[in-house]
CSV table of C-alpha atoms in Angstrom, one decimal:
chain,number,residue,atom,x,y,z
A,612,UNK,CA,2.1,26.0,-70.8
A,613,UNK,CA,1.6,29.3,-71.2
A,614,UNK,CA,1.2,30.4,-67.6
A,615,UNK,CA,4.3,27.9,-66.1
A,616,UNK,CA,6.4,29.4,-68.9
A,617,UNK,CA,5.7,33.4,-68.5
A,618,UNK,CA,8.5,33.6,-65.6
A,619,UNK,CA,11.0,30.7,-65.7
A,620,UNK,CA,13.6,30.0,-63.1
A,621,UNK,CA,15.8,27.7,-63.0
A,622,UNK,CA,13.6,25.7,-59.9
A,623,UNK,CA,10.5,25.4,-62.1
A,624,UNK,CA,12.4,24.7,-65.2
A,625,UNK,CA,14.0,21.8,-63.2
A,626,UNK,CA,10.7,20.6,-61.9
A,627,UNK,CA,9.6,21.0,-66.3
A,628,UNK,CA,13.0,18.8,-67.1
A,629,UNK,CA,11.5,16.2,-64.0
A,630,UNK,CA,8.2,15.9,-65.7
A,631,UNK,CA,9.3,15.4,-69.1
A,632,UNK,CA,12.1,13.1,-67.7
A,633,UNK,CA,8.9,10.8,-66.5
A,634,UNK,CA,6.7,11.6,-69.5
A,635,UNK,CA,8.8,11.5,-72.6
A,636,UNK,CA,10.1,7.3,-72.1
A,637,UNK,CA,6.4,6.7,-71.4
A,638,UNK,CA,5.3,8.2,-74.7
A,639,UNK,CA,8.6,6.9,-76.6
A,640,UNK,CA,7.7,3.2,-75.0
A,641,UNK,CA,4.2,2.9,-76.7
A,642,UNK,CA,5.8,4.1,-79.8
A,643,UNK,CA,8.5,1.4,-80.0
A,644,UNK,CA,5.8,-1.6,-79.0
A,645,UNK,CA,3.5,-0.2,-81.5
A,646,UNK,CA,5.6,-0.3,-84.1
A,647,UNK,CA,7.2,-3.9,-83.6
A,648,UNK,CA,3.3,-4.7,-83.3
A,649,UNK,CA,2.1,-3.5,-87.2
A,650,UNK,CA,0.8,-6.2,-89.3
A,651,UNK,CA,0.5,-7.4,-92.3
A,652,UNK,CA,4.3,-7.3,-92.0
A,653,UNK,CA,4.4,-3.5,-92.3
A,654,UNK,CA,6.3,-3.7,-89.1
A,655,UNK,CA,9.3,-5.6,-91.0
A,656,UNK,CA,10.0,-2.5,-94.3
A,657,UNK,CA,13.7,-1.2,-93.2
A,658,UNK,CA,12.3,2.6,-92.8
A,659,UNK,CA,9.9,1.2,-90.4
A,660,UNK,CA,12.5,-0.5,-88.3
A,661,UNK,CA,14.9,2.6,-88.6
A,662,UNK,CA,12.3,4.5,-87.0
A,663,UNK,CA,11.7,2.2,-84.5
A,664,UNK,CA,15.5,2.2,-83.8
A,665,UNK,CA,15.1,5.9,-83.2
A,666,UNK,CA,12.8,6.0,-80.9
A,667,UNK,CA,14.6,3.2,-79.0
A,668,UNK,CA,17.5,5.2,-79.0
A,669,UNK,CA,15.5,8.2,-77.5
A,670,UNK,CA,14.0,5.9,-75.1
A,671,UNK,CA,17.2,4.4,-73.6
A,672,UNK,CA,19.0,8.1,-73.3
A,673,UNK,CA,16.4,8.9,-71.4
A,674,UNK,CA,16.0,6.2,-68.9
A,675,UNK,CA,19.8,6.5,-68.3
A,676,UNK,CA,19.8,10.3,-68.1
A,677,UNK,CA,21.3,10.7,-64.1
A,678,UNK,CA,18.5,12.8,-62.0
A,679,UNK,CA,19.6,15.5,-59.6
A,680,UNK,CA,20.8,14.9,-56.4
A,681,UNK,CA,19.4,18.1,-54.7
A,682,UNK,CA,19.8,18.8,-51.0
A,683,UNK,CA,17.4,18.2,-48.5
A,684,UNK,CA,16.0,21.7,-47.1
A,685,UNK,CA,15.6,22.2,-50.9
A,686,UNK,CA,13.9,19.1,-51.4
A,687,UNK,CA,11.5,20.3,-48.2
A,688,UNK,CA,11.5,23.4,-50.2
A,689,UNK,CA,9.5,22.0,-52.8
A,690,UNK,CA,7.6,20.0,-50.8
A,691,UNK,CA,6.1,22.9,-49.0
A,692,UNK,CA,5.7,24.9,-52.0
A,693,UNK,CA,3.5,22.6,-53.7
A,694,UNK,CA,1.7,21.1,-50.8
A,695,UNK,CA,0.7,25.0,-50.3
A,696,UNK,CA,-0.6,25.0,-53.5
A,697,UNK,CA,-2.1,28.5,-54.9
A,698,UNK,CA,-5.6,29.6,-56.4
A,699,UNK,CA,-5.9,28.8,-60.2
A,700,UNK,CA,-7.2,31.9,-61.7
A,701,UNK,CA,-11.1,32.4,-62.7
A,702,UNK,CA,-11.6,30.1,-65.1
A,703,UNK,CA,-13.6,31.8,-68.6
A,704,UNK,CA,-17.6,29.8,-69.2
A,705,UNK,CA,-17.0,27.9,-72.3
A,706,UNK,CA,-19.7,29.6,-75.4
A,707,UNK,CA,-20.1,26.6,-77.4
A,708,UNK,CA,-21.4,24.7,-74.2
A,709,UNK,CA,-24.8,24.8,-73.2
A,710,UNK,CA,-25.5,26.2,-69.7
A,711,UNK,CA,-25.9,22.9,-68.1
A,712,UNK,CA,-22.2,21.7,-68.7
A,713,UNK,CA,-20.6,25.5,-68.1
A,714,UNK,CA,-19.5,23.9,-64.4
A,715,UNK,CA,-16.2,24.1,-64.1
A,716,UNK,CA,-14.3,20.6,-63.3
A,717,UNK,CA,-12.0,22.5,-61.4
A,718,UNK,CA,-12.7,24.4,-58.2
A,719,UNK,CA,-10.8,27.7,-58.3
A,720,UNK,CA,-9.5,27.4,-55.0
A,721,UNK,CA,-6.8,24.9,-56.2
A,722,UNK,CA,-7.2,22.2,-53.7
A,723,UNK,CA,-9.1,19.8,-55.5
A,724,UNK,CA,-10.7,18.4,-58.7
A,725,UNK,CA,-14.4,18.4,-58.2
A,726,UNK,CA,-15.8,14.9,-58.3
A,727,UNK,CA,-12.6,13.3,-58.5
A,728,UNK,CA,-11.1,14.0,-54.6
A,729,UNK,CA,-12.7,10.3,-53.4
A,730,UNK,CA,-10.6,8.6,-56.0
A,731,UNK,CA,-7.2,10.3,-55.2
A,732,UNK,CA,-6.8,11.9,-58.3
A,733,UNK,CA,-4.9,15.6,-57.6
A,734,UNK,CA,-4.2,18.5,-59.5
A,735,UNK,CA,-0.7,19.7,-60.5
A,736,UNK,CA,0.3,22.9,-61.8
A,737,UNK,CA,2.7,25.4,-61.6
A,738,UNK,CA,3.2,27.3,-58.3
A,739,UNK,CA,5.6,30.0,-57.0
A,740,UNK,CA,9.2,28.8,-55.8
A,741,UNK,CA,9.6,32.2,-53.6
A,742,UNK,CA,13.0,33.7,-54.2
A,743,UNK,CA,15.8,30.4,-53.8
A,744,UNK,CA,19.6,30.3,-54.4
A,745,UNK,CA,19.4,27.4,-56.9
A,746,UNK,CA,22.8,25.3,-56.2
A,747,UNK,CA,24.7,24.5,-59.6
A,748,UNK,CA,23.2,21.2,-59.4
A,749,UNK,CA,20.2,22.2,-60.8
A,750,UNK,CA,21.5,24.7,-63.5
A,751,UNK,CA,23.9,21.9,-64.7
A,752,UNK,CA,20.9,19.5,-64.5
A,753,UNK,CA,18.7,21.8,-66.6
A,754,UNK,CA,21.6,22.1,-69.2
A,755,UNK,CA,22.2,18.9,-69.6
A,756,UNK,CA,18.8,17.6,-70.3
A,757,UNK,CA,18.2,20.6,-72.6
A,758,UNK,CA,21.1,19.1,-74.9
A,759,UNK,CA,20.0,15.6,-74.5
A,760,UNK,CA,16.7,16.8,-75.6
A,761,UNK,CA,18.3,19.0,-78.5
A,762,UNK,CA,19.7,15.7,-79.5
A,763,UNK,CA,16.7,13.7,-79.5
A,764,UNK,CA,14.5,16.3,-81.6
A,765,UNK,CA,17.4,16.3,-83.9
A,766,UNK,CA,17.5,12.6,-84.3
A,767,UNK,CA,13.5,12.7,-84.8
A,768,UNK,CA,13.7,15.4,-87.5
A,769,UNK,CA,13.2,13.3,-90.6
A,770,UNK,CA,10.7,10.9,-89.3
A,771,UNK,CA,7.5,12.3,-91.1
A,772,UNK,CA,9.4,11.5,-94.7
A,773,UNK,CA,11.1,8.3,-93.4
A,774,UNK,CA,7.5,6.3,-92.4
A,775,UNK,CA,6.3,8.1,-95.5
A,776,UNK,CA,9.5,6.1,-96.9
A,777,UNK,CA,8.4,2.7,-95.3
A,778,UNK,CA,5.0,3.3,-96.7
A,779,UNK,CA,6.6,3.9,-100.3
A,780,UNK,CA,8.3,0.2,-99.5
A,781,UNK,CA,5.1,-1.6,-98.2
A,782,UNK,CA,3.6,-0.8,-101.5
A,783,UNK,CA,5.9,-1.9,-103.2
A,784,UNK,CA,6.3,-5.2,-100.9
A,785,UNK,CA,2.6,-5.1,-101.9
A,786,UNK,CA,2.7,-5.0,-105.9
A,787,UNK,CA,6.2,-7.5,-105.8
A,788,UNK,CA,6.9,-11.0,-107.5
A,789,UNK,CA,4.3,-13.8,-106.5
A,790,UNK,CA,1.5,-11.1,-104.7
A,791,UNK,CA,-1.8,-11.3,-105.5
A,792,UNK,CA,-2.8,-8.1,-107.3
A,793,UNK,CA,0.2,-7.1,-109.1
A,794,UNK,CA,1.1,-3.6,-110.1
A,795,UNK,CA,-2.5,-2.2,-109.5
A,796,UNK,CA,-2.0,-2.8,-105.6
A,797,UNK,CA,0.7,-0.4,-105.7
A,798,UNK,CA,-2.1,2.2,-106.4
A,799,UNK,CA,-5.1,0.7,-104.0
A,800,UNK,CA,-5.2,2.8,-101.4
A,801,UNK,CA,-7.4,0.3,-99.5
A,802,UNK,CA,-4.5,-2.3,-99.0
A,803,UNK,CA,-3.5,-0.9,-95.3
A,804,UNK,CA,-6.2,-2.1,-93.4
A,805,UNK,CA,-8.2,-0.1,-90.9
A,806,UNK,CA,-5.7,-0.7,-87.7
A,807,UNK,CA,-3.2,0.4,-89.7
A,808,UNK,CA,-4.5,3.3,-90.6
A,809,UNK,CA,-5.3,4.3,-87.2
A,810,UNK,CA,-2.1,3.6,-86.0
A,811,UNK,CA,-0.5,5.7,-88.1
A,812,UNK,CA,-3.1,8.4,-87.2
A,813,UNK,CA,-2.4,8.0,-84.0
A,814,UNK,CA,1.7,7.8,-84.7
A,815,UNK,CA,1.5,11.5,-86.1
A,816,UNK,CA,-0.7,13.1,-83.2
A,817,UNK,CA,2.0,11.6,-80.8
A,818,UNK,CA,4.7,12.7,-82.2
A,819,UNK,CA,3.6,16.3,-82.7
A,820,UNK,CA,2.5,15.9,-78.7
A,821,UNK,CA,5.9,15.1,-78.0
A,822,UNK,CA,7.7,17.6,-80.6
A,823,UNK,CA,5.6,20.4,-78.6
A,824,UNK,CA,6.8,19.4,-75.4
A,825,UNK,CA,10.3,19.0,-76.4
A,826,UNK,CA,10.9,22.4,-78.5
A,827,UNK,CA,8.7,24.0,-75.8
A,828,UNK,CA,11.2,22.8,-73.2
A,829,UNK,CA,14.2,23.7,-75.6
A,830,UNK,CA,13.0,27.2,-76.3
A,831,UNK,CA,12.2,28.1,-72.6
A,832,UNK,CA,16.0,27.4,-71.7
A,833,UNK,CA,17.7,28.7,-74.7
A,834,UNK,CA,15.5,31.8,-76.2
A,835,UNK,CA,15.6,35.3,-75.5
A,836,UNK,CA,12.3,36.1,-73.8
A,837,UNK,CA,10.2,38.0,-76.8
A,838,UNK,CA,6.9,39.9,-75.3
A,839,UNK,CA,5.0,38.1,-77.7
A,840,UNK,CA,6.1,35.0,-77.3
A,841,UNK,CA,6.3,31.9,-74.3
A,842,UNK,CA,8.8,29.5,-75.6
A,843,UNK,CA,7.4,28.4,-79.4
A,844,UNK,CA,4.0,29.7,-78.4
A,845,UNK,CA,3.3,33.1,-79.4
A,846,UNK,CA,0.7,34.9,-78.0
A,847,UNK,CA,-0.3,37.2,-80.8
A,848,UNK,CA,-0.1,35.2,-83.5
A,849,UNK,CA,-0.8,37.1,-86.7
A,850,UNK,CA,-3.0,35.2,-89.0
A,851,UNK,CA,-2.1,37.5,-91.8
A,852,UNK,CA,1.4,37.7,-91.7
A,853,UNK,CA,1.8,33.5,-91.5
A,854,UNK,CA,-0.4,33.0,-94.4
A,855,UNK,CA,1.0,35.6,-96.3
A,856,UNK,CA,4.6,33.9,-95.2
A,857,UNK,CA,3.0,30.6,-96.5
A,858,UNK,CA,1.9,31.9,-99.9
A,859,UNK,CA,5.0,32.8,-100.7
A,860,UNK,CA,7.1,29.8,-99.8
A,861,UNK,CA,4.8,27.5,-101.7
A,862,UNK,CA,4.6,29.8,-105.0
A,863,UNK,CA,8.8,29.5,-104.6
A,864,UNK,CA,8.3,26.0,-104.6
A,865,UNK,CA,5.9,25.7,-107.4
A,866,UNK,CA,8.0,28.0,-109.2
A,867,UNK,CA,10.7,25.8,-108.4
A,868,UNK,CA,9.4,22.6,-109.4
A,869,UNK,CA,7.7,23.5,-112.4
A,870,UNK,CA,9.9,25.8,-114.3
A,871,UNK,CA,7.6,28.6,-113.7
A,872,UNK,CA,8.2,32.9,-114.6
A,873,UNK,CA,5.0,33.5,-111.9
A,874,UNK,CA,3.1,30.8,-110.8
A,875,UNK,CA,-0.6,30.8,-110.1
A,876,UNK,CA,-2.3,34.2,-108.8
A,877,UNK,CA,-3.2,33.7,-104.6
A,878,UNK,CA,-5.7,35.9,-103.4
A,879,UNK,CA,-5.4,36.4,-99.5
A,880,UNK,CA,-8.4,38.1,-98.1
A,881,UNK,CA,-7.4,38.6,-94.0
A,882,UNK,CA,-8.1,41.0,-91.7
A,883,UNK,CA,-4.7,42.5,-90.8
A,884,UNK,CA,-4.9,42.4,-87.4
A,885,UNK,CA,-6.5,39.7,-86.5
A,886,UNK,CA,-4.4,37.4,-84.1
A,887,UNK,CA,-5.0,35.0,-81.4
A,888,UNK,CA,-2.7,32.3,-79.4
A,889,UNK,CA,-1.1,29.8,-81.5
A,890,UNK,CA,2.2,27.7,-82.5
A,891,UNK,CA,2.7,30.1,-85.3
A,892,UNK,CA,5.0,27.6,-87.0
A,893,UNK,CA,2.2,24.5,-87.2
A,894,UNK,CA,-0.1,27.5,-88.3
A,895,UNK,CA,2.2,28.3,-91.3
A,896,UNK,CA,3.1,24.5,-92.0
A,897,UNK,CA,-0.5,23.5,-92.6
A,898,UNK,CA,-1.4,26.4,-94.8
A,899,UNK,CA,1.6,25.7,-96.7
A,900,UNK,CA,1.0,22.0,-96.9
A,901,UNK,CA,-2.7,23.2,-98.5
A,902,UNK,CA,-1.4,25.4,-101.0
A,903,UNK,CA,0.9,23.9,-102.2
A,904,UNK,CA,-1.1,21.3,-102.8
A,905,UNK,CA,-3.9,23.9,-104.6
A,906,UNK,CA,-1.2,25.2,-106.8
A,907,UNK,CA,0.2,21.5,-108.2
A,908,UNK,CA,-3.7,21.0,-109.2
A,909,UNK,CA,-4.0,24.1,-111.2
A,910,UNK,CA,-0.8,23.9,-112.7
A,911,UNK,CA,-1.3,20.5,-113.8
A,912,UNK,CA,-4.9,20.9,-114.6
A,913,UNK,CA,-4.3,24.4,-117.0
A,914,UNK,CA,-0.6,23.5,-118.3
A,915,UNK,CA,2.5,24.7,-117.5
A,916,UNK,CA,2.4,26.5,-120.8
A,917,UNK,CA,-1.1,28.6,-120.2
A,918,UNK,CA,-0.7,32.3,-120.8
A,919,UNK,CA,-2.3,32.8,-117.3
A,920,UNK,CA,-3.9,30.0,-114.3
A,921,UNK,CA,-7.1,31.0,-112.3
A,922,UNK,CA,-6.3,32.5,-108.7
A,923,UNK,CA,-6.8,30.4,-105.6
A,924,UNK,CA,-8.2,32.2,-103.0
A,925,UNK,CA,-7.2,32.1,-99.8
A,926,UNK,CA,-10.1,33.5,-97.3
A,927,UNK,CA,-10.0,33.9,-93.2
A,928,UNK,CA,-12.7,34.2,-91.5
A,929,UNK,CA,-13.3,34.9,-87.9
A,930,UNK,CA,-16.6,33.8,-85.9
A,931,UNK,CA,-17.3,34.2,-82.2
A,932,UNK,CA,-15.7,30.9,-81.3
A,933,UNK,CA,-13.3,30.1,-84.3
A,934,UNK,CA,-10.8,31.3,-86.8
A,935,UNK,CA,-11.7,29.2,-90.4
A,936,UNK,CA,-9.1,29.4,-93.4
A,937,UNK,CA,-10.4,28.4,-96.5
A,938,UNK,CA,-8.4,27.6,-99.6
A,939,UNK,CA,-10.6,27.0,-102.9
A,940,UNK,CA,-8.7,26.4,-106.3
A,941,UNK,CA,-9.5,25.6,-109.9
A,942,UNK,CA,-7.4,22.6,-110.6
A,943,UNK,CA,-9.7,20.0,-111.7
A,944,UNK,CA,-11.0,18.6,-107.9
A,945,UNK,CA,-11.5,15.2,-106.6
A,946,UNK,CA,-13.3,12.5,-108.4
A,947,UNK,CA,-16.4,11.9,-106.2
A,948,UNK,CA,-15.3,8.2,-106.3
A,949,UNK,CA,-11.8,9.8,-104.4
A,950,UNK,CA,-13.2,11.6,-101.2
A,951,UNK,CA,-13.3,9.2,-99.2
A,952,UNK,CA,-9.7,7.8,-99.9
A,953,UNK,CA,-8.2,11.7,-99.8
A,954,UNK,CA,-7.4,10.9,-95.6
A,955,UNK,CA,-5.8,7.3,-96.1
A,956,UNK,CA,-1.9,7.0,-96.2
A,957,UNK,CA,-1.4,5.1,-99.6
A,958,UNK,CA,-3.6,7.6,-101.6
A,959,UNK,CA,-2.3,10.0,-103.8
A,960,UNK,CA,-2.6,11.5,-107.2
A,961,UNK,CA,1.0,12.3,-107.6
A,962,UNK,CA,3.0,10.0,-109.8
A,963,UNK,CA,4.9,7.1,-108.2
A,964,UNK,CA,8.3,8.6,-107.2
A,965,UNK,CA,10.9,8.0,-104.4
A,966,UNK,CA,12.7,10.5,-101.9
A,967,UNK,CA,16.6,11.8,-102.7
A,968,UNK,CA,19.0,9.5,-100.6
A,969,UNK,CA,19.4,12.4,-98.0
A,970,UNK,CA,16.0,12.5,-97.1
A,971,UNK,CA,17.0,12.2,-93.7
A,972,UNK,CA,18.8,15.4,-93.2
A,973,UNK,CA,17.7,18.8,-92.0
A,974,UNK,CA,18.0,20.6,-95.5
A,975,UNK,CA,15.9,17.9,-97.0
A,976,UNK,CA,13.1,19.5,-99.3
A,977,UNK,CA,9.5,16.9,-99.4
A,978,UNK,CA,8.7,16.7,-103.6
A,979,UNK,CA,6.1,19.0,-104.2
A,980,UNK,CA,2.9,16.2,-104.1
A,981,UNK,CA,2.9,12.9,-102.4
A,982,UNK,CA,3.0,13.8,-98.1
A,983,UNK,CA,0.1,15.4,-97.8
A,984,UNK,CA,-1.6,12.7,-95.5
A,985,UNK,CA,1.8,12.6,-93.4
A,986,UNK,CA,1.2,16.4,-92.3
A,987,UNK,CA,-2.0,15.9,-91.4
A,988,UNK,CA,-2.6,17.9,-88.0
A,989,UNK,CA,-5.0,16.9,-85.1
A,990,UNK,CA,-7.4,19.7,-85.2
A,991,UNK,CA,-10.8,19.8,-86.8
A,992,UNK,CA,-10.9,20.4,-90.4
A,993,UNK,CA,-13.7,20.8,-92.9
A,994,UNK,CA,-14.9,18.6,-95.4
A,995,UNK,CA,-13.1,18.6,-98.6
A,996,UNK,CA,-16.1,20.3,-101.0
A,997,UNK,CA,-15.9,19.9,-104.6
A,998,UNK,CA,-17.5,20.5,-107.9
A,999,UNK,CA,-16.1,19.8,-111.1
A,1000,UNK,CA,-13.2,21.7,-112.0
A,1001,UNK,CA,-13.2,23.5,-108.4
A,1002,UNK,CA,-11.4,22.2,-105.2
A,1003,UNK,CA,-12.6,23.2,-101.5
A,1004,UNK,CA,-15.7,25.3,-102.0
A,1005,UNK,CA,-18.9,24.7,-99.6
A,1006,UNK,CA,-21.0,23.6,-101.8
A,1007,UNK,CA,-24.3,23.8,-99.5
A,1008,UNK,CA,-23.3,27.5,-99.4
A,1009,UNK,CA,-23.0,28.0,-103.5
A,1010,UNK,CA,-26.5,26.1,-104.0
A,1011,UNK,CA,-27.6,28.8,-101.4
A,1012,UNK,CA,-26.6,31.0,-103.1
A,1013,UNK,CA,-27.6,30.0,-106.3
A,1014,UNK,CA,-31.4,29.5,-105.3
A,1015,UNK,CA,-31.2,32.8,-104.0
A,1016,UNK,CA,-30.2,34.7,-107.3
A,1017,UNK,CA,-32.3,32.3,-109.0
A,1018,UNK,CA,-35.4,34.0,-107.3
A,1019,UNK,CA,-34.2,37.4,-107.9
A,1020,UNK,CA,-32.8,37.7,-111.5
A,1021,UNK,CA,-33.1,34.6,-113.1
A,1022,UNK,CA,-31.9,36.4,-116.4
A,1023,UNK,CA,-28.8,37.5,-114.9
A,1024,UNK,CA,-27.6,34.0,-114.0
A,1025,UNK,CA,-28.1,32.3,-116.7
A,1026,UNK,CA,-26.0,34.6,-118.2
A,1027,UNK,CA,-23.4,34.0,-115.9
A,1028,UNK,CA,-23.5,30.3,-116.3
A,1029,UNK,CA,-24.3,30.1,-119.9
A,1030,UNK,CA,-23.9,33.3,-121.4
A,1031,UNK,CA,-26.9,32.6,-123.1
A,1032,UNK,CA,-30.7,34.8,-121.9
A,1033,UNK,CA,-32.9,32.7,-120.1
A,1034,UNK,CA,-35.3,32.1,-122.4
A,1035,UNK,CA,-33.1,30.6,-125.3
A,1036,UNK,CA,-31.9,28.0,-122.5
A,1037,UNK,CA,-35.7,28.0,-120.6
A,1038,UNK,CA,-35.8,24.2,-121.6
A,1039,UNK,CA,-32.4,23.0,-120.7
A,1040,UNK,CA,-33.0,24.0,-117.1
A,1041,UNK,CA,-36.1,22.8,-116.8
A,1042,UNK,CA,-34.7,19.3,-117.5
């Protein structure tokens, strides 16, 4: 994405409009059938079917958006361009793999994927256009679908909280008149099944799939070209900057919520000029999402009326492969008997509550507990660690550490943990 967008024309923006004009119905398609398909009469809750309407809608603007009519010796043009082809560039060996799997499934020449040519699979990727007078056909094509598209994300803009809504429904569909279970099933997070479940997972990776390709689109024909950015990809994303950006929206919002002078102390520790490639808005998103969720624990946990709230930490680390972010808190943790519901849909330790009636519109605010599952992202994350009174901390890493100080000043430590020398409390550890 990257590479195609660096140095757009109006020809490869019109061939990026083409693909998308294939792709998106495809995509949009499986989402309609999949949510007719939901059982357990999920499929029937009125936020379900107004999403379903949605994507319908998208669907059918799509399919009926008119294609180009482009002359012939610029159809040839394109032809011959891609039939050329050019070289991809040298592709970079892979670290985490082991030297046995560092062969690249693509041969740098461009012409072919390696192992795949008998089966008449081909490779296609951007190429140079050469210098072409692009007729207005194609301009007005370009701007066209860009609004259409505009349109669209628009329209898909409160989906997120509006599933979030149907789920809010299904529980209660759940708990109602006549049903097994009562009240209590509005709080089982085990009554969505497992296909559930992974439909909904699967739901949320889609649509950010499709919300990348669309604002990508979007901001390749209407943005200003920034240095350090390629449509809603930014090249030099500063790690520090977004979590610092993310800190302080969610202390507003905890501030906000609970009434607060100055909410809980966040310590950021961050190199200040460490950056790589990224979406910086899904960057800031999740480390919001996570905060905000650490700061409703400790205020909860402490009282809103405690003179001062432990800090949560906020610590960024960078390894030869990977950039981790870690967020550890004081506000009480996870029951142990909780972890493994923490990931499913209908779990939540926020009281029951329902959205404001304009939950659907772009100034909409989510409450400050209850959608965490909703905003999950599809990119590995580490286990949730706890001990008691603490949220997010490695735990094989603290017993480490323990053992270790154990073996070097065991006096020390136990006045740490006790405040008490270790031999009036010799016994007590023993046991």
């Amino acid at each position: 994405m990257v590479m195609f967008g660096q140095n757009p024309s109006a020809g490869t923006l019109m061939r990026a409009s083409e693909f998308l004009h294939e792709e998106l119905p495809i995509r949009l398609a499986h989402r309609v059938k999949e949510l007719n398909e939901l059982p357990n009469r999920l499929n029937e809750m009125p936020s379900i079917l107004k999403v379903r309407d949605w994507y319908a809608q998208s669907f059918e603007e799509l399919v009926n958006f008119p294609r180009p009519e482009l002359p012939p010796e610029l159809i040839a043009h394109f032809e011959k361009a891609f039939t050329k082809g050019a070289p991809l560039p040298a592709l970079t060996p892979n670290p985490s793999l082991p030297p046995h799997m560092q062969r690249p499934l693509i041969d740098t020449t461009g012409k072919q994927r390696l192992g795949l040519s008998q089966r008449g699979i081909t490779i296609r990727y951007y190429v140079d256009l050469g210098d072409v007078v692009w007729p207005p056909e194609v301009h007005d094509y370009n701007e066209k679908f860009t609004q259409t598209l505009s349109v669209i994300k628009r329209r898909h803009d409160p989906v997120v909280t509006t599933v979030a809504q149907g789920i809010l429904e299904y529980k209660d569909f759940l708990a109602g008149p006549g049903r097994s279970g009562s009240a209590k099933a509005s709080q089982n997070p085990s009554v969505i099944d497992r296909s559930v479940q992974t439909f909904l997972d699967r739901f949320y990776m889609s649509r950010i799939g499709i919300r990348v390709l669309i604002g990508q689109h979007i901001a390749l024909n209407k943005l200003e070209p920034h240095p350090d950015y390629v449509g809603v990809i930014c090249t030099n994303t500063n790690v520090y900057q977004i979590c610092r950006e993310a800190i302080d929206n969610a202390l507003f919002i905890c501030e906000e919520h609970y009434g607060l002078f100055k909410g809980p102390p966040v310590q950021l520790v961050c190199p200040k000029d460490l950056a790589f490639m990224y979406v910086p808005s899904h960057l800031n998103h999740m480390v919001f999402e996570v905060l905000k969720n650490s700061l409703r624990a400790v205020v909860e946990t402490h009282g809103v009326d405690a003179d001062e709230f432990p800090p949560i930490k906020v610590i960024v680390a960078q390894g030869a492969e990977d950039i981790t972010i870690k967020i550890s808190d004081e506000g009480g943790g996870i029951p142990r008997s909780a972890v493994g519901l923490v990931w499913t849909y209908m779990y939540t330790t926020a009281q029951a509550q329902r959205l404001d009636q304009d939950f659907e519109g772009t100034d909409f605010k989510a409450p400050m507990a209850g959608f965490g599952t909703y905003l999950r992202f599809p990119y590995p994350a580490s286990p949730v660690f706890n001990i008691s009174g603490h949220t997010n901390i490695d735990c094989k890493r603290l017993l480490a550490l323990l053992d270790r100080l154990w073996s070097v000043d065991r006096a020390s430590l136990c006045s740490v943990l006790w405040g008490k020398p270790e031999v009036d409390i010799h016994g007590r550890i023993r046991d």
